[in-house]
Tab-separated table of C-alpha atoms and ligand atoms in Angstrom:
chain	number	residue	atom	x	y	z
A	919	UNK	CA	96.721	89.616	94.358
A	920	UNK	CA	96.495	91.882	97.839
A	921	UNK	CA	93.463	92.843	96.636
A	922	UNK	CA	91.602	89.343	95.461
A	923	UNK	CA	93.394	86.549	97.160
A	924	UNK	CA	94.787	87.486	100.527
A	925	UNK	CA	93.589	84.790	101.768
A	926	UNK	CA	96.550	83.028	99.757
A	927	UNK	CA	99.279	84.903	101.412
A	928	UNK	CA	97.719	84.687	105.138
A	929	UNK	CA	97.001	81.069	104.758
A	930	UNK	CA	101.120	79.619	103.810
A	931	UNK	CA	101.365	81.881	107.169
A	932	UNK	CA	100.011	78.598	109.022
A	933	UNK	CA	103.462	76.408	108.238
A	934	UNK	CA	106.014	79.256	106.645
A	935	UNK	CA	107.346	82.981	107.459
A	936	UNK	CA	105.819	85.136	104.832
A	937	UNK	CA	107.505	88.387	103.241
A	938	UNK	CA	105.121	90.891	101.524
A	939	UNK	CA	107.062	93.815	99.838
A	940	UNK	CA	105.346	96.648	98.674
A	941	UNK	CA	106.270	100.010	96.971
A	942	UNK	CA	106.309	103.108	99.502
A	943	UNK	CA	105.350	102.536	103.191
A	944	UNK	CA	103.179	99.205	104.165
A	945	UNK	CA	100.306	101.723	105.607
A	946	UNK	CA	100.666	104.296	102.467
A	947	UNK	CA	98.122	101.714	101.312
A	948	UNK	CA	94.464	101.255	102.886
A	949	UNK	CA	94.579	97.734	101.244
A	950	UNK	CA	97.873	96.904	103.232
A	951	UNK	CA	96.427	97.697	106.187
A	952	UNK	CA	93.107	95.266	105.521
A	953	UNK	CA	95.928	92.533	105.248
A	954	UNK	CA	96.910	93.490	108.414
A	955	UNK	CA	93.564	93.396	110.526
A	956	UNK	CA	92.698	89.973	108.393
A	957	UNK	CA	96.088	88.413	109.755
A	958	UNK	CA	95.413	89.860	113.496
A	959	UNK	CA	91.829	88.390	113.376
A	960	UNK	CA	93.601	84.848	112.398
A	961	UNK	CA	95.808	85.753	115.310
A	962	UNK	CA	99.088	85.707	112.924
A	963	UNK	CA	102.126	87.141	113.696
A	964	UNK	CA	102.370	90.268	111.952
A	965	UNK	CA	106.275	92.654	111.762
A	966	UNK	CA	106.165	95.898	109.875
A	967	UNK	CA	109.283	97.151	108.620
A	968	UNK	CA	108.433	100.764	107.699
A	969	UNK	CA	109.525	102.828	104.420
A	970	UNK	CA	109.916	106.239	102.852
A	971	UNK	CA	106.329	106.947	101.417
A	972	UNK	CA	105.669	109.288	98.739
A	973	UNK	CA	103.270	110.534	101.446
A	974	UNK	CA	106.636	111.748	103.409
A	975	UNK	CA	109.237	112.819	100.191
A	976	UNK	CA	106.873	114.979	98.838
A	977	UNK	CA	108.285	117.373	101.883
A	978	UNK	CA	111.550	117.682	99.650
A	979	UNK	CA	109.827	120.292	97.719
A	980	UNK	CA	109.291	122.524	101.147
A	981	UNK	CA	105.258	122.170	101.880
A	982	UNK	CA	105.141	121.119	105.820
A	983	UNK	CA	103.604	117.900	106.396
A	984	UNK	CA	101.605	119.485	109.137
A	985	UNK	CA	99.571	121.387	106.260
A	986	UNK	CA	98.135	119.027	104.166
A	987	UNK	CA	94.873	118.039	103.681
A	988	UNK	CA	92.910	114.685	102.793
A	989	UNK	CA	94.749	112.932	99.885
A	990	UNK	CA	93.219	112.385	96.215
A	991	UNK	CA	93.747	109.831	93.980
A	992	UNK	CA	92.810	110.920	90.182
A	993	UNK	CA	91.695	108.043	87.967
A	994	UNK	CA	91.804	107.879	84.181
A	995	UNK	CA	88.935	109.168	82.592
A	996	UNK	CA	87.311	107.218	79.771
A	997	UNK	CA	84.633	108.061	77.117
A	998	UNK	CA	82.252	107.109	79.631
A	999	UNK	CA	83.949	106.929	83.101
A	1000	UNK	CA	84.587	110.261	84.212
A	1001	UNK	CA	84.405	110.179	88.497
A	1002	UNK	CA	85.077	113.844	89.678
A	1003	UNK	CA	84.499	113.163	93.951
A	1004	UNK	CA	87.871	114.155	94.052
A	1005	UNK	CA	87.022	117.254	93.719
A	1006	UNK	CA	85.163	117.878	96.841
A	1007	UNK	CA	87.684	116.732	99.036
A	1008	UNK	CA	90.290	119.114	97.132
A	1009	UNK	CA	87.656	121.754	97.826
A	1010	UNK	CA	87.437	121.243	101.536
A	1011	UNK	CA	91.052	121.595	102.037
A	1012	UNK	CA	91.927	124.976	100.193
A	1013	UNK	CA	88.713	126.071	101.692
A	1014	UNK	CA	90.867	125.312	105.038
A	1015	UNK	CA	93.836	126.539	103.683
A	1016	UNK	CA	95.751	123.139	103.387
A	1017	UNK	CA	97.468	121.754	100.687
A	1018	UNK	CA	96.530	118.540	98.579
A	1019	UNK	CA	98.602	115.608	97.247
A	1020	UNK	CA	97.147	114.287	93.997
A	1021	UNK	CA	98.149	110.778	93.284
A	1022	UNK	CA	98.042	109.825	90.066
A	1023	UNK	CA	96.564	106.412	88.073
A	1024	UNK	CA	98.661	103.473	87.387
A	1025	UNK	CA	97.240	101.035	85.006
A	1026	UNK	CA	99.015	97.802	84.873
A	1027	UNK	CA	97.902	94.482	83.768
A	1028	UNK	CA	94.238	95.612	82.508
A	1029	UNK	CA	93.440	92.902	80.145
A	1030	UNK	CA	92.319	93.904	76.867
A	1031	UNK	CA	89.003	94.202	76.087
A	1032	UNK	CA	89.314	91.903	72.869
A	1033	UNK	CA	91.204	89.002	75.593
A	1034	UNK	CA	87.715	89.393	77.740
A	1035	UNK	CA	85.914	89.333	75.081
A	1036	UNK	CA	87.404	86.149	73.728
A	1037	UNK	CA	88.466	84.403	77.897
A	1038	UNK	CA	92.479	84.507	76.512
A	1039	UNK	CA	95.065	86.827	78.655
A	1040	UNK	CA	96.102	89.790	76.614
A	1041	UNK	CA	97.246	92.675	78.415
A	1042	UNK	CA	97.133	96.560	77.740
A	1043	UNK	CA	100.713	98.470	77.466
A	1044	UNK	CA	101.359	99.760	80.989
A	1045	UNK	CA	99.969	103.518	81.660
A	1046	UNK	CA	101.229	105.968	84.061
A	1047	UNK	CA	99.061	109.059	84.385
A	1048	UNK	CA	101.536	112.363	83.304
A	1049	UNK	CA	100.929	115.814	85.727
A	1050	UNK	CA	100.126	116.983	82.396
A	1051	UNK	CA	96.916	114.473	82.110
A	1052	UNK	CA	95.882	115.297	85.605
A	1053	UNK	CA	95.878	118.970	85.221
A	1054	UNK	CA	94.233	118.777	82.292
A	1055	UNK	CA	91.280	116.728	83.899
A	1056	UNK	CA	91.351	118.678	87.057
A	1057	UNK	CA	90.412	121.383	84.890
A	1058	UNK	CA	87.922	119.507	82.454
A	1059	UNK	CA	86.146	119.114	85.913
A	1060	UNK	CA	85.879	122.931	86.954
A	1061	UNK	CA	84.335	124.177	83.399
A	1062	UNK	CA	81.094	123.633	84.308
A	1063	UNK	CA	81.456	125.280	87.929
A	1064	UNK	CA	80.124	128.735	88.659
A	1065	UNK	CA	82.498	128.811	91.579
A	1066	UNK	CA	85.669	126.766	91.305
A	1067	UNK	CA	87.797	125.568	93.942
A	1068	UNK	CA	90.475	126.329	91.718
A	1069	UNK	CA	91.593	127.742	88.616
A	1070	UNK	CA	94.425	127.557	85.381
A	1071	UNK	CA	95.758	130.461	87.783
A	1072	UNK	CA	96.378	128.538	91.013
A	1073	UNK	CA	99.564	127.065	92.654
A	1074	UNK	CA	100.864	123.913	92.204
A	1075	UNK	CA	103.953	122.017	92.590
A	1076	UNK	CA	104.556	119.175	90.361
A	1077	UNK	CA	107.188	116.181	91.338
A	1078	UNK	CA	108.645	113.399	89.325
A	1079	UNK	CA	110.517	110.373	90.056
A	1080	UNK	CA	110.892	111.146	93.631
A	1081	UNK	CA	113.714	109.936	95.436
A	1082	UNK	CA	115.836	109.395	92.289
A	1083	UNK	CA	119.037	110.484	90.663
A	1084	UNK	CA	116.845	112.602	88.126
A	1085	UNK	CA	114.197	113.998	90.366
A	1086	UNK	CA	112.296	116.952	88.364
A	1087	UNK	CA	110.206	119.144	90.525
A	1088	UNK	CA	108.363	122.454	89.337
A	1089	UNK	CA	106.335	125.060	90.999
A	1090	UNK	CA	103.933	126.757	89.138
A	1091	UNK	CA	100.357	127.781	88.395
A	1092	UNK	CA	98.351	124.938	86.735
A	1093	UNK	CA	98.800	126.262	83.025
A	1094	UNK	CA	102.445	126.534	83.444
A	1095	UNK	CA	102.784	122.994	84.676
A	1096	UNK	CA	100.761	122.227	81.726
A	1097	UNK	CA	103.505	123.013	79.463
A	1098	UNK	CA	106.555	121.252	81.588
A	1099	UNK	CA	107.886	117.646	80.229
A	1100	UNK	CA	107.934	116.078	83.347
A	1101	UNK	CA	109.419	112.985	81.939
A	1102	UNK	CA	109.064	109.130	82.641
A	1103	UNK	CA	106.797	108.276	85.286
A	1104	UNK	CA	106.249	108.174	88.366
A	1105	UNK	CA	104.571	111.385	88.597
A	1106	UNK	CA	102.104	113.312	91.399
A	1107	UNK	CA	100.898	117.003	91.614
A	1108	UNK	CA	100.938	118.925	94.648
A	1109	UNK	CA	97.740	121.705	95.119
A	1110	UNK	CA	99.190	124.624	97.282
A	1111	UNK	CA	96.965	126.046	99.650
A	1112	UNK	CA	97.959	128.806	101.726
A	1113	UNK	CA	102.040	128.891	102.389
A	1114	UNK	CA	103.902	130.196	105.149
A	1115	UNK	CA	106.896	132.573	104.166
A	1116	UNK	CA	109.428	129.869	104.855
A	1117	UNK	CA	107.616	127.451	102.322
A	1118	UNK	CA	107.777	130.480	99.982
A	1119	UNK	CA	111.510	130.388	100.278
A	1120	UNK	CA	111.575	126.729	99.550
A	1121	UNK	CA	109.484	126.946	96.492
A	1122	UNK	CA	111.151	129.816	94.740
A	1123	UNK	CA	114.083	127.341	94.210
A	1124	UNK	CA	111.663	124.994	92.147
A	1125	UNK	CA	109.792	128.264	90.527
A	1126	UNK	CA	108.649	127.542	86.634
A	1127	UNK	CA	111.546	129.229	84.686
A	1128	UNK	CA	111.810	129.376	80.810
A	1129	UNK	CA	114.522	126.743	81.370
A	1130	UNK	CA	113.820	123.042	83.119
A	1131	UNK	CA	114.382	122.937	87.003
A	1132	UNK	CA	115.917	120.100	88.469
Q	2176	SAM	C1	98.832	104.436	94.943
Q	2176	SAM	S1	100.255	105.372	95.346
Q	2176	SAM	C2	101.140	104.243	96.301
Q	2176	SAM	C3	102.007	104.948	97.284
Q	2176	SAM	C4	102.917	104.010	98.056
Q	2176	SAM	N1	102.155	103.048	98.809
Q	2176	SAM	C5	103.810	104.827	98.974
Q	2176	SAM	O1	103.687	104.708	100.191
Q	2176	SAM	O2	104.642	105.595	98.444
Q	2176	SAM	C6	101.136	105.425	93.864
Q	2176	SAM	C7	101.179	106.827	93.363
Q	2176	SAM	O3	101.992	107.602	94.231
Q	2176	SAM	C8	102.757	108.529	93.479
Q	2176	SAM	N2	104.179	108.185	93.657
Q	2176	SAM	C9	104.677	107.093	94.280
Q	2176	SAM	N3	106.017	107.114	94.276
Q	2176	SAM	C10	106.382	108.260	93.631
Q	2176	SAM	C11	107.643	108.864	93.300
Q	2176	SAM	N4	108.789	108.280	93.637
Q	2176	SAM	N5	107.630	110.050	92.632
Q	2176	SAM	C12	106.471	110.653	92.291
Q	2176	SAM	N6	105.256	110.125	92.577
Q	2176	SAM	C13	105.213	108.953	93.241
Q	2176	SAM	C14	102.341	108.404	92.026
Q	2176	SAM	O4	101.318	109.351	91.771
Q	2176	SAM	C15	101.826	106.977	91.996
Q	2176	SAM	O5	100.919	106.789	90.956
């Protein structure tokens, strides 16, 4: 709706207060903050009341803040939809040393195709992408490179559920995150670039073990 009919929720602003709640921080969004400049241009009242992001509680697992690079987000690949620009951007920050948060696809409402197909509503089982998925696309993508950013070998730190009871987060190389059950969603991968000895000390804590870290 944020993304097709804004114009809906800025225009009940004329007569009504209007609440819009979203998941994470208001500006963890680019599309949240197009709402914003739309409602300024109609000279509406806008008040932000902020939120933890996963863009901040992915500190719990001891990466600074300060040393992160440009975000990705990583899509779902189908048969014949297979986008790989975030690859570059992943490449520019370990070439600088800096870490990258992966987000990962959510798929939610996506009619089917037989409901296009026949103009009735039908909708797809909801999809969260795993780390395991991600990883294993991240990699799909570096096969064909003579010189990848980044191999099965390199660091990672893999976080699920943030914020709740049953938090799960593992540091590891790629292939060993590949093995971990990370559980139900929500799920997004940390790429480590170069760490400072104190972000050593927090990692060891989450360090891949035979047994599951919490
Ligand atoms: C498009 S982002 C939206 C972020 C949101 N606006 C915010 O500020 O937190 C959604 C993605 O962030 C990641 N994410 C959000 N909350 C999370 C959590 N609690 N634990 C792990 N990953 C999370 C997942 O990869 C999820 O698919």
């Amino acid at each position: 709706m944020v993304e097709e009919k804004a114009d809906e929720i800025l225009s009940e602003a004329d007569h009504a207060h209007v609440a819009f709640l979203v998941v994470g921080d208001p500006f963890g969004a680019t599309t949240h903050t197009d709402l914003v400049v739309r409602a300024k241009k109609m000279a509406i009242e806008v008040k932000v009341v902020h939120n933890a992001s996963v863009m901040n509680a992915i500190g719990v697992c001891g990466l600074q803040l300060y040393r992160y690079g440009e975000t990705v987000s990583i899509p779902f690949f189908t048969e014949t939809w297979r986008p790989d620009s975030f690859y570059e951007k992943i490449q520019r920050n370990l070439s600088m040393g800096l870490h990258t948060l992966c987000l990962l696809d959510i798929r939610v409402k996506e009619p089917t195709l037989e409901s296009l197909c026949r103009g009735r509503k039908a909708y797809e089982p909801p999809r969260y992408m795993t780390i395991n998925t991600a990883i294993e696309q991240l990699l799909e993508i570096v096969q064909a490179r003579e010189e990848p950013a980044y191999t099965e070998d390199t660091e990672c730190v893999g976080l699920a559920r943030l914020g709740s009871e049953d938090q799960m987060i593992v540091a590891g190389t790629m292939k060993q995150l590949q093995m971990v059950d990370f559980g139900a969603p929500l799920h997004c991968l940390v790429i480590t670039g170069q760490t400072h000895p104190v972000e050593e000390e927090m990692l060891y804590f989450y360090r891949c073990r035979t047994s599951i870290q919490h």
